[in-house]
Every structure is written in C-alpha cells, then in structure tokens.
XYZ file of C-alpha atoms in Angstrom:
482
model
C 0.636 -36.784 1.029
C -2.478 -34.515 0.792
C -4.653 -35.256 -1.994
C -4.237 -33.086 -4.946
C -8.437 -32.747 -4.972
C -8.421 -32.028 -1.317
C -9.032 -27.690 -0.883
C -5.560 -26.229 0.137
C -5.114 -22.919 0.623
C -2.257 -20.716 1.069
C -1.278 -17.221 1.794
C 2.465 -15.930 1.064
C 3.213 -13.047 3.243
C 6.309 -10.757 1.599
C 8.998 -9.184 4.279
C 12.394 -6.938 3.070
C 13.281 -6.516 -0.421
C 12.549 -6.951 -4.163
C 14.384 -10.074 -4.050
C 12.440 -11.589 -1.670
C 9.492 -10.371 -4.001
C 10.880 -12.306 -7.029
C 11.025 -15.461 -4.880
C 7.767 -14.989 -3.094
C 6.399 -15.316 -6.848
C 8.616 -17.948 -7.816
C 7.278 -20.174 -4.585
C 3.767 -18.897 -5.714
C 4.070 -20.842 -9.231
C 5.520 -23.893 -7.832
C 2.562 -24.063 -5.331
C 0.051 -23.149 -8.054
C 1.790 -26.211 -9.961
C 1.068 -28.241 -7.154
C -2.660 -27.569 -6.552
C -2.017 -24.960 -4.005
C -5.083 -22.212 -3.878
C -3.551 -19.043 -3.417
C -5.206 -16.459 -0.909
C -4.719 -13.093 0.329
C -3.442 -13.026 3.849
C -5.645 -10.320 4.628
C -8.962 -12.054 3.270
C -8.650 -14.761 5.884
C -9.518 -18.664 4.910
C -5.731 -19.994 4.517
C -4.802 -23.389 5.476
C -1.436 -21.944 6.279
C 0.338 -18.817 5.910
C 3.633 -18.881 4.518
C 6.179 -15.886 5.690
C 9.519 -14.549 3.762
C 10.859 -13.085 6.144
C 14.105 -10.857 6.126
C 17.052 -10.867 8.240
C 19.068 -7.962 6.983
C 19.088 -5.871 10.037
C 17.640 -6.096 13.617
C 14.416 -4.249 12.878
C 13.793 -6.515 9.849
C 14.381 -9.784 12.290
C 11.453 -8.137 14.692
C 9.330 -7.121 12.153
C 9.371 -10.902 10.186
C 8.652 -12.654 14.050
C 5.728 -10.441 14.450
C 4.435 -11.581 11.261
C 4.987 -15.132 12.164
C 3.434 -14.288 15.175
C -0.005 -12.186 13.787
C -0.547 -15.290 11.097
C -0.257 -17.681 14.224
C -3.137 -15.315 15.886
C -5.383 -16.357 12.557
C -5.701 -20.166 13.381
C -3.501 -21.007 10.111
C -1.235 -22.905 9.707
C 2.259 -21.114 9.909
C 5.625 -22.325 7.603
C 8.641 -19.478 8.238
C 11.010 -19.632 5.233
C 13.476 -16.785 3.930
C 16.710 -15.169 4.811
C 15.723 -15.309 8.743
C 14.633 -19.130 8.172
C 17.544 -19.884 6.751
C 19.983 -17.652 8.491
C 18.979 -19.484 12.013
C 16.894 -22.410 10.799
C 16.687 -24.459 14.022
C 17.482 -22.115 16.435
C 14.477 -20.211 14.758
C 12.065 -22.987 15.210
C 12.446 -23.542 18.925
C 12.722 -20.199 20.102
C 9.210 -19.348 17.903
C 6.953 -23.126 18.517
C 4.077 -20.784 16.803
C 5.786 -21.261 13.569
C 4.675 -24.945 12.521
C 7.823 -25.462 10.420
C 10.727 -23.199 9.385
C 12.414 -24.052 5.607
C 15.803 -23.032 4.209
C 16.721 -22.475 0.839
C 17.081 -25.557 0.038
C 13.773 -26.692 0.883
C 12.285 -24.843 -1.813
C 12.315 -27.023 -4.811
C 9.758 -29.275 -3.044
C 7.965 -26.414 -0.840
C 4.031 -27.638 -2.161
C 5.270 -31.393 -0.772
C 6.522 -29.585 2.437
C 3.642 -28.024 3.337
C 1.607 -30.880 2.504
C 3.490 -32.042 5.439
C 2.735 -29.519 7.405
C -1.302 -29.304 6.831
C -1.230 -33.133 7.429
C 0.675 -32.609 10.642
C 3.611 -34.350 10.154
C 6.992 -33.096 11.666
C 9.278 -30.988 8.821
C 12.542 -31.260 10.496
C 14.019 -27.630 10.562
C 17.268 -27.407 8.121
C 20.669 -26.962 9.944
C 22.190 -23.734 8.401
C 25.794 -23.478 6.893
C 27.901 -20.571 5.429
C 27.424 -20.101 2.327
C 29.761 -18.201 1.552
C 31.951 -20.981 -0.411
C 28.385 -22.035 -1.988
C 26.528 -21.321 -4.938
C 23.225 -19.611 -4.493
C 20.400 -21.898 -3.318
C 20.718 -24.082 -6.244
C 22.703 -24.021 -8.801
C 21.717 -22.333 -12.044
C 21.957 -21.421 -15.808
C 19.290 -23.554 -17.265
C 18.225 -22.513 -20.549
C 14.657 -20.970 -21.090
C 11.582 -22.787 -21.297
C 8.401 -22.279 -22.643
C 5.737 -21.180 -19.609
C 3.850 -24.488 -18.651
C 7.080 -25.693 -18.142
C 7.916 -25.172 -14.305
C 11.848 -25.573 -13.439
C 12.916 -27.417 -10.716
C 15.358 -25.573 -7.737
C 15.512 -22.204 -7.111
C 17.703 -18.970 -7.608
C 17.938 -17.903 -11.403
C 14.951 -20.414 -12.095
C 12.430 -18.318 -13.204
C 8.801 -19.810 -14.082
C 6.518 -19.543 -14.290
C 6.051 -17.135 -11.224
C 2.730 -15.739 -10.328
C 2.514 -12.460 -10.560
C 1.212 -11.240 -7.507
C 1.301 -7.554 -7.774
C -1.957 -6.972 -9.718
C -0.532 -5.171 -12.940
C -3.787 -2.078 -12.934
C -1.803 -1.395 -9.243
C 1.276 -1.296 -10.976
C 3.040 -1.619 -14.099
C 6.336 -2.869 -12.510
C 8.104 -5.660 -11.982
C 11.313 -6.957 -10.406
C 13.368 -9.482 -12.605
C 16.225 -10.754 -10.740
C 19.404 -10.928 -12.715
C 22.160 -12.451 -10.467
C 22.002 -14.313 -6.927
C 24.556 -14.411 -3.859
C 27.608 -12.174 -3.655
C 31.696 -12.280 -3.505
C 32.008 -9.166 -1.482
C 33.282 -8.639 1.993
C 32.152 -6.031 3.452
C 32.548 -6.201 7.465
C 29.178 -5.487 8.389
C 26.937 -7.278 6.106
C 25.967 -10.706 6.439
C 24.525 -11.996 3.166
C 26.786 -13.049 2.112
C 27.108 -16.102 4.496
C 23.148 -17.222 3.942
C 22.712 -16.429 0.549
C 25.809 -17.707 -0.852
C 28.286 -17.270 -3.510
C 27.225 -14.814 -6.335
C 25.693 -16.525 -10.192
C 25.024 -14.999 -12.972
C 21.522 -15.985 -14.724
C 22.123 -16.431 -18.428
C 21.280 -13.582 -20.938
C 18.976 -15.710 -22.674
C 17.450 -16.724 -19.650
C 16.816 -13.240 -18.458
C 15.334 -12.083 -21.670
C 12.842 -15.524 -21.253
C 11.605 -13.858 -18.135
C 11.708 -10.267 -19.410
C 9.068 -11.292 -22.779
C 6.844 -13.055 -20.068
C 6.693 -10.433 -18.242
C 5.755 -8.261 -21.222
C 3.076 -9.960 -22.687
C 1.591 -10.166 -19.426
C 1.384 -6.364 -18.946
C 4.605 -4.964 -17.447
C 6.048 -1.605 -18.748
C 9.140 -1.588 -16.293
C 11.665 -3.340 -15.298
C 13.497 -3.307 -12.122
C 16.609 -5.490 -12.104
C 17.379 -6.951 -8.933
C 20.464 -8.776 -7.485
C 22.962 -8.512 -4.130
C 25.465 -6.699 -6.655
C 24.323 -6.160 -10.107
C 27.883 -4.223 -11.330
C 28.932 -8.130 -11.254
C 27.104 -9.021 -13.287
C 28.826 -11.339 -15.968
C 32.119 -11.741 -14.497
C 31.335 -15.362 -14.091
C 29.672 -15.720 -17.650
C 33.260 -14.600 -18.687
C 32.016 -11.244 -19.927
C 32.701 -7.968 -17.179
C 31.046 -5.879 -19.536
C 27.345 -8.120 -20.017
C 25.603 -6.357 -18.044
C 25.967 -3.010 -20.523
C 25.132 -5.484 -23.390
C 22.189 -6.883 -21.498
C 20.604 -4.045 -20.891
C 19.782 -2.516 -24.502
C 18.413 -6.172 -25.467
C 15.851 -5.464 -22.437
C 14.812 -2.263 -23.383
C 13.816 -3.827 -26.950
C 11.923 -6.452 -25.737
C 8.282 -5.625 -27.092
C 5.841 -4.012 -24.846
C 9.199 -3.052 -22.022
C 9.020 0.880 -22.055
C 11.627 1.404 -19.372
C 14.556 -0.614 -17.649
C 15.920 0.359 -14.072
C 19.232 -1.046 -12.400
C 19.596 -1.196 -8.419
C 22.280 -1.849 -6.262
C 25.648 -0.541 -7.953
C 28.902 -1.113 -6.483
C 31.000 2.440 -6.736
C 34.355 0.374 -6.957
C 32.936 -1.575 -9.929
C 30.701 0.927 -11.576
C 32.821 1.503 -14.754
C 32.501 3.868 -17.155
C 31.041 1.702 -19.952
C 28.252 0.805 -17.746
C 27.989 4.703 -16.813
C 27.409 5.499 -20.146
C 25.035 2.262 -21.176
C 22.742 3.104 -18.079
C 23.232 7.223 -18.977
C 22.760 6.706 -22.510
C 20.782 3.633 -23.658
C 17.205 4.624 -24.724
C 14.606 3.100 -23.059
C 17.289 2.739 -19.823
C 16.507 4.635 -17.002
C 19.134 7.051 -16.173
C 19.283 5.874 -12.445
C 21.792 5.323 -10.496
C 21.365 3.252 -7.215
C 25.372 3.406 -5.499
C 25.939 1.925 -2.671
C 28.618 4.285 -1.063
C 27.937 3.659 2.206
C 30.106 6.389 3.797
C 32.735 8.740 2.172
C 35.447 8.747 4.879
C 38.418 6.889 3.993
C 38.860 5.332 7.400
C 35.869 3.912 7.869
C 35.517 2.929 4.538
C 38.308 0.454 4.814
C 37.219 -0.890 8.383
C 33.884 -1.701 6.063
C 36.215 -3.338 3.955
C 35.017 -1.207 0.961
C 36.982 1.510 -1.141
C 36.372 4.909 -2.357
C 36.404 8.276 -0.690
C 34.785 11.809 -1.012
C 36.904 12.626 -4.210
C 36.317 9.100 -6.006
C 32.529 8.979 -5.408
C 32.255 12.764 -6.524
C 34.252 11.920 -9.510
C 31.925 9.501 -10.069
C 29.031 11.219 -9.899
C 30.982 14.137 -12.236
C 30.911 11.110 -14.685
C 27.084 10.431 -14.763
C 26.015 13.906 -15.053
C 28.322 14.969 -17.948
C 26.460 12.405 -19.797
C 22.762 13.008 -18.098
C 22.679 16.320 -15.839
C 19.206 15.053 -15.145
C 20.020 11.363 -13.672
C 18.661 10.147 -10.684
C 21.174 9.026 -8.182
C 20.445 7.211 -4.648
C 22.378 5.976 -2.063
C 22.293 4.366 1.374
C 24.552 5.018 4.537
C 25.419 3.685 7.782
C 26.796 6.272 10.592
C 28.010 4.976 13.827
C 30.040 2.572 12.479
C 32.404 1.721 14.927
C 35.169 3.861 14.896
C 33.613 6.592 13.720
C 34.519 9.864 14.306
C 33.468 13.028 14.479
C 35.470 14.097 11.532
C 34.528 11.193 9.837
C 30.692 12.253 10.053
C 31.670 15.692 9.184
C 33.819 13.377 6.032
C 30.066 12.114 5.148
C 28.395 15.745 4.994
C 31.013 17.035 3.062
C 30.571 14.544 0.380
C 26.554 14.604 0.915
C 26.825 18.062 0.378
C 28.589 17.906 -2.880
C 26.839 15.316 -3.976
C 23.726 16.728 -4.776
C 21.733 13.199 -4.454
C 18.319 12.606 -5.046
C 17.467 9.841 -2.285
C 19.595 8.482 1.106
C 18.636 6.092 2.791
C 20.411 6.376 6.743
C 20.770 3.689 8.892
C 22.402 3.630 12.335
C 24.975 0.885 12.472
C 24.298 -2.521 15.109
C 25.663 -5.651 14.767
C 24.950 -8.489 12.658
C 25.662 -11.925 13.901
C 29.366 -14.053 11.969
C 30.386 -10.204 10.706
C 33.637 -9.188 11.122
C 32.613 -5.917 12.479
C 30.662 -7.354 15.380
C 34.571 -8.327 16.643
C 35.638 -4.473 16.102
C 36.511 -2.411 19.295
C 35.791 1.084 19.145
C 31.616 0.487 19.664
C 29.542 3.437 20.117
C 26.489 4.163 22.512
C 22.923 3.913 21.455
C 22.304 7.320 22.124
C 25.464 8.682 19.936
C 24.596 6.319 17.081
C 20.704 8.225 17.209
C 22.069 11.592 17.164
C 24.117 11.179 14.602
C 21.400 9.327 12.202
C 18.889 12.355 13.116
C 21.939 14.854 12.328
C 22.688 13.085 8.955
C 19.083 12.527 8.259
C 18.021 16.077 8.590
C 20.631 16.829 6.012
C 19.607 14.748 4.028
C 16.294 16.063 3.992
C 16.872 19.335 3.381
C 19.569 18.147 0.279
C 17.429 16.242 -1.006
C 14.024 18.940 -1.335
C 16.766 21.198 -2.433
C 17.880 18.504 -5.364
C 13.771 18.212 -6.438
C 13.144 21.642 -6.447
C 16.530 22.451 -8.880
C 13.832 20.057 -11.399
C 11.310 22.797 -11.547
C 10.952 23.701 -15.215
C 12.291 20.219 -16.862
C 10.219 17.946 -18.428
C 10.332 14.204 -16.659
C 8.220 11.098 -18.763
C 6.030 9.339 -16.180
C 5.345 6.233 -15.518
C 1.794 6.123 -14.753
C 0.876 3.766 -11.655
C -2.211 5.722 -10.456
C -5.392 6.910 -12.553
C -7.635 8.923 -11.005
C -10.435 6.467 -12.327
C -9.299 4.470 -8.891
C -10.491 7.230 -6.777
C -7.031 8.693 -6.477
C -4.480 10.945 -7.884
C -3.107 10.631 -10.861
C 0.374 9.621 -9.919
C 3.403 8.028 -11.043
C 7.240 7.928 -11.378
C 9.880 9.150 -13.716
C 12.793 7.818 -14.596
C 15.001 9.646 -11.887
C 12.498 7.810 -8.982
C 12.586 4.146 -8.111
C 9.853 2.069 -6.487
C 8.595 2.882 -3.203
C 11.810 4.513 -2.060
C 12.443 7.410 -4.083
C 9.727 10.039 -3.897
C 6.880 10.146 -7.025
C 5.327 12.237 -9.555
C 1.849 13.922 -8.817
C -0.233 15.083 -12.089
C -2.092 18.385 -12.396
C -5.332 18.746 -13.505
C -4.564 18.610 -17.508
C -6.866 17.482 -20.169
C -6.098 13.492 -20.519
C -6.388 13.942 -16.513
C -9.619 15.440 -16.383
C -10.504 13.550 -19.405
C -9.620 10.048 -17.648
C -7.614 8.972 -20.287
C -4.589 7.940 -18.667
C -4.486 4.320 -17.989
C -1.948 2.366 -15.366
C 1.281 2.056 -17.642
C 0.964 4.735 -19.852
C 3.949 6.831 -20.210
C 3.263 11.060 -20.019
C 5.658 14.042 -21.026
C 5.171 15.853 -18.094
C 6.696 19.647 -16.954
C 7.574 20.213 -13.010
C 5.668 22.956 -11.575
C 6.298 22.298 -7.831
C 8.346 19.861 -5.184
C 7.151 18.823 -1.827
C 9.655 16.874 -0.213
C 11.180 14.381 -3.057
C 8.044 14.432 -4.984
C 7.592 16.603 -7.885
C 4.402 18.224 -8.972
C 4.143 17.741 -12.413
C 1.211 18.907 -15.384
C 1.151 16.552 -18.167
C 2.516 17.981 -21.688
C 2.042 14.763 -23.939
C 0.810 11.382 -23.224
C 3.467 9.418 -25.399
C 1.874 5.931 -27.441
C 3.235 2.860 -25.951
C 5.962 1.404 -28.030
C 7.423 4.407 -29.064
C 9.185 5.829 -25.783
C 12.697 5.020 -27.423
C-alpha cells in the first residue's frame, strides 16, 4: 500500500443527479479519512481523477465516457465508479482501457485502499455486475448515528462524515439522501436492477445528518431518494415520511425543507397536506407522472390517468394555491399514439405546472420495454418531444406570469457582493431545474446586505421564462422563517 505520508491527490468528478452528489461527498470523507488530498479537477495536479458517472439514459452514458475520456487527456490517473461502473463493470473496462480501473458499489467501503492500488499500479480487477433487484442497496444499512470523527464503514444510508464539496457562500443547499434502491417496476427504467432493492435510513439517522449539515452552514434541505413517497414502509411506518419532515424543519439553523421525486400512485393525502402545510416545508411538489394516457401508462407499468393526476393536483392547491409542482415525461414510448400525445396535452394543459422536464423515449438495456413491439422512428420520437416541449414552454411562462403580484420568500444563493445578481429561489423552485428568483434594485440590495442564505419577502414584478422578477419587501432574521 501507498504510504499514508506519501502526497496523494485526488479529484472527484460529479455526473447525473443529487444522489450521485450525496455519494460523491460520502467517497470524499472516506478518502479524506484515508490521507487522500482532495483537488479540483479543473485546477490540474491530481494523481487520479475519480468519475461518478451516470447511466440513466443514453446521453448520460456518452456524456460520463467523455469525462473518463477528458481526465485521461490530463495525464491522471483515471478510476470510473457509479451507476455506469457498476451497471457494466467489466464490459466497461475493456471497451474504455483509458479508464485505469472501474469500481462497483461494492467497492466503495475500501475506495482510498483501491486507489492506492491504482496509483501504485497494481491491477483492480473490475467487479462482475448482478441484478440487484432482489438486493439491498449497496450495503446494507440502519446504523445508528455517530458523532462526526467517527467515519462508518459501507455505503448507502451511511452518512459521515461527507465533505461538503459545494462551497456553502455558492450555495446554501444541500442534498440529504433519505432512502436508497427502489421496489418499482416500471418498464422502462433500469435502476432498479443496479441500484437495488429500496431501504429506508433511520429517522434518527437522518436527523444526525440534517444537524451536521446545519451547524456547518446549510439553510435547505433537499431530500433525495429513487422514490421518497416510500419512504418508511420498511421501517413499518407508511406515514414516516409526513412525521419526518416537521422534525427537519426544526432542526436549528434548517430554514426550509424540499421533497423530490413523488410517486402519484403513492402520494397520499396525509403527505399532501404535511408537505402543503408544515411550516418551514416547502410547498413543492416533484410527481413523477410520466404520461397521462391510460394506455401507455400501463405498458410503463405505472397507474394514473388525466382525471387521477388532476385530482391530485385539485388536492395540493386547495391547501396551497401557490405550490410549486414539477414533473417529467417521456413521449414516444412505444405504442404511442397520436391520441395518446394529444391524452398528454390535455392533461398538461389542465395542469397548470410549473416545470416539465421532456424526454424522448430509447431503450435501456434488461427493461422490459426494450422487448415491446410497436417502436417508433427517431424522427417521430423528435417531433413529438419539440411539439410537447413547446407546450410546455409556453404553459409554463404562462404559470410564472399568473405569480405577478404574490409575495414568494427567497432563498438567497447570489449576492451581488460576488459580482453578480442578486438571485435566489423560492419555495415553488427547486435546484438547478426549476427556474429562479432575480432581485430588484431595493435597499438591502443596493445596500449589500443580503448575504448567501438569507431568506427575503419578496413581491413579483415580472416573469421571463420560469424565472420571476422579484423586489425585495423584507429580509426575514434567520431562525424565525416558521
């Protein structure tokens, strides 16, 4: 093994979604605990580069090689290890020799050891991947908290101590990851099969991670699992997610909580009214409908339809007319219809949503909707996410505008002290995705009062696109938002 005084440096490189995020920093404190110096990428000066890559979707795949590819270019050593890694493991590593050694899951317990390995150029065998499907995440789980200094062994629900690797004066927020894996079937998703069987993390574990988190700065929240509406159901409680959530929100120095990734079929009303209702909860709704046509619903293996979903929406805003709700869908499923994509305007329409995400349907590899007949071409697939999208665009400016006149409380996450607008989000607006909150000149603006993390009352003067122009009303003291 390399010696623990010898210089090691490495770089972690962060493909696909929050959850990768949250594991990224988890890998970062277990190298950290092993001596590992950790580097920006972009600085240069890495003794190897370590990618998590994503395999959702085709793009994703490309997009994580390239990576693997560009940190080859820099002279580093390169170690592949995420949902691609361990979706095709071997297969990975001799189709891409520029990666010097490609890790699973399973390899990440003893990751600093591993790439010890691989700076002192000694052969990491690439893992052999299996469904796990039958499995429980990674590792299994539900370890009690621990104080900081103490770092947990495996991986999953583990959580410290991470590194936080999103400097906090960039941003306030911070994904916690609640659950791992998932039960669901849906035809065209693969998760499932690499990142096993879905675990809850313990309450008390969660609130560990959420105090940590606190204390070192963060003002938000973002939960983040495969299906967070269940959440629980192998604690023995359906309903712990509603519970958990108002203990989060009064964890000192936590000013706001946000849920993603809702299931519409399990989205019941008690957790409509917790997340509608709870103070300090954002009222945010991220559903994953999908598409609204009954038929291809079911060849998706999912349920609902244009009536349900709109009843369920119906449900949020008679609590919160002001919610945020998002959703993704996939057109050119195959099958699809003509009347089915006229199904999914209908219920767009109606729906009166606040962000879609639109994908065009391709195949993912073990699914059971690669096996489907019925296949579309390329070109009809394209048309029909450029027809949906431009709907959606136009809904969607039409939803912001309807804001003009409310008052939204922002989330500060850019001062104009850092040579930029004064920006940030409100509750309705999720990270990255969902459009963001730019402030007028007022006078804590001009002033340069307002610091990364504060929290402003603001009014909404004008919409471009999905964001909202906003001029700041109140700046409200931290710690007493609920």
């Amino acid at each position: 093994m390399v010696s623990s005084s010898t210089s090691r440096r490495v770089a972690l490189v962060t493909l696909g979604c929050a959850r990768n995020e949250v594991d990224s920093e988890e890998l970062a404190g277990r190298l950290n605990a092993d001596g590992w110096q950790l580097v920006d990428a972009e600085d240069g000066g890495a003794d190897v580069v370590l990618v998590n890559t994503c395999g959702f979707v085709e793009q994703a795949k490309k997009d994580s090689v390239d990576t693997l590819l560009a940190a080859a270019d820099t002279g580093a050593k390169v170690v592949a290890v995420g949902c691609l890694a361990e979706r095709y493991g071997a297969e990975l590593a001799e189709s891409l020799p520029e990666a010097d050694a490609v890790l699973g899951f399973d390899h990440y317990a003893s990751v600093g050891e591993r790439l010890d390995d691989v700076l002192a150029g000694r052969t990491v065998a690439a893992h052999a991947p299996v469904d796990r499907r039958t499995l429980l995440p990674i590792t299994p789980v539900h370890r009690p908290a621990v104080a900081e200094e103490v770092a947990l062994p495996g991986h999953g629900t583990a959580w410290g101590p991470r590194i936080l690797r999103t400097r906090l004066d960039d941003s306030p927020v911070a994904p916690l990851k609640i659950a791992s894996g998932c039960d669901r079937r849906c035809s065209f998703c693969a998760i499932p099969s690499f990142r096993g069987a879905f675990v809850s993390r313990r309450p008390e574990e969660i609130l560990g991670e959420a105090g940590w988190l606190a204390e070192r700065g963060v003002r938000e929240l973002f939960l983040v699992s495969e299906n967070s509406t269940s959440y629980g159901k192998d604690l023995g409680d359906p309903r712990a997610l509603e519970s958990l959530l108002g203990q989060l929100a009064a964890v000192e120095g936590i000013e706001r909580v946000r849920v993603s990734y809702l299931q519409p079929a399990e989205t019941r009303p008690g957790l409509v009214r917790a997340i509608a209702t709870t103070q300090g909860v954002a009222d945010y709704f991220d559903l994953s409908f999908q598409h609204a046509s009954e038929t291809v619903l079911r060849r998706m293996r999912r349920f609902g339809s244009t009536e349900a979903f709109l009843a369920l929406i119906g449900q949020i805003r008679e609590l919160s007319p002001s919610a945020g709700i998002r959703t993704n869908v996939i057109v050119g499923f195959p099958g699809e219809t003509e009347d089915d994509v006229a199904e999914l305007e209908r219920f767009l329409t109606g729906a009166r949503l606040d962000a879609v995400g639109v994908f065009g349907y391709s195949d993912e590899d073990g699914t059971e909707a690669e096996t489907l007949g019925g296949k579309l071409e390329a070109e009809v697939v394209a048309e029909r996410v450029a027809r949906v999208s431009a709907l959606v665009d136009e809904l969607t400016a039409q939803r912001a505008e309807d804001r003009i006149g409310d008052e939204v409380v922002v989330l500060v996450e850019r001062s104009e002290s850092a040579g930029s607008d004064c920006a940030g989000r409100a509750a309705h607006q999720a990270p990255e995705v969902d459009g963001e909150c730019v402030l007028l000149d007022g006078e804590a603006v001009r002033a340069g009062e307002l610091a990364v993390g504060d929290l402003v009352r603001c009014r909404v003067e004008a919409s471009e696109g999905v964001d909202l122009i906003v001029r700041p009303v109140l700046v409200v003291p931290r710690g007493t938002s609920r």
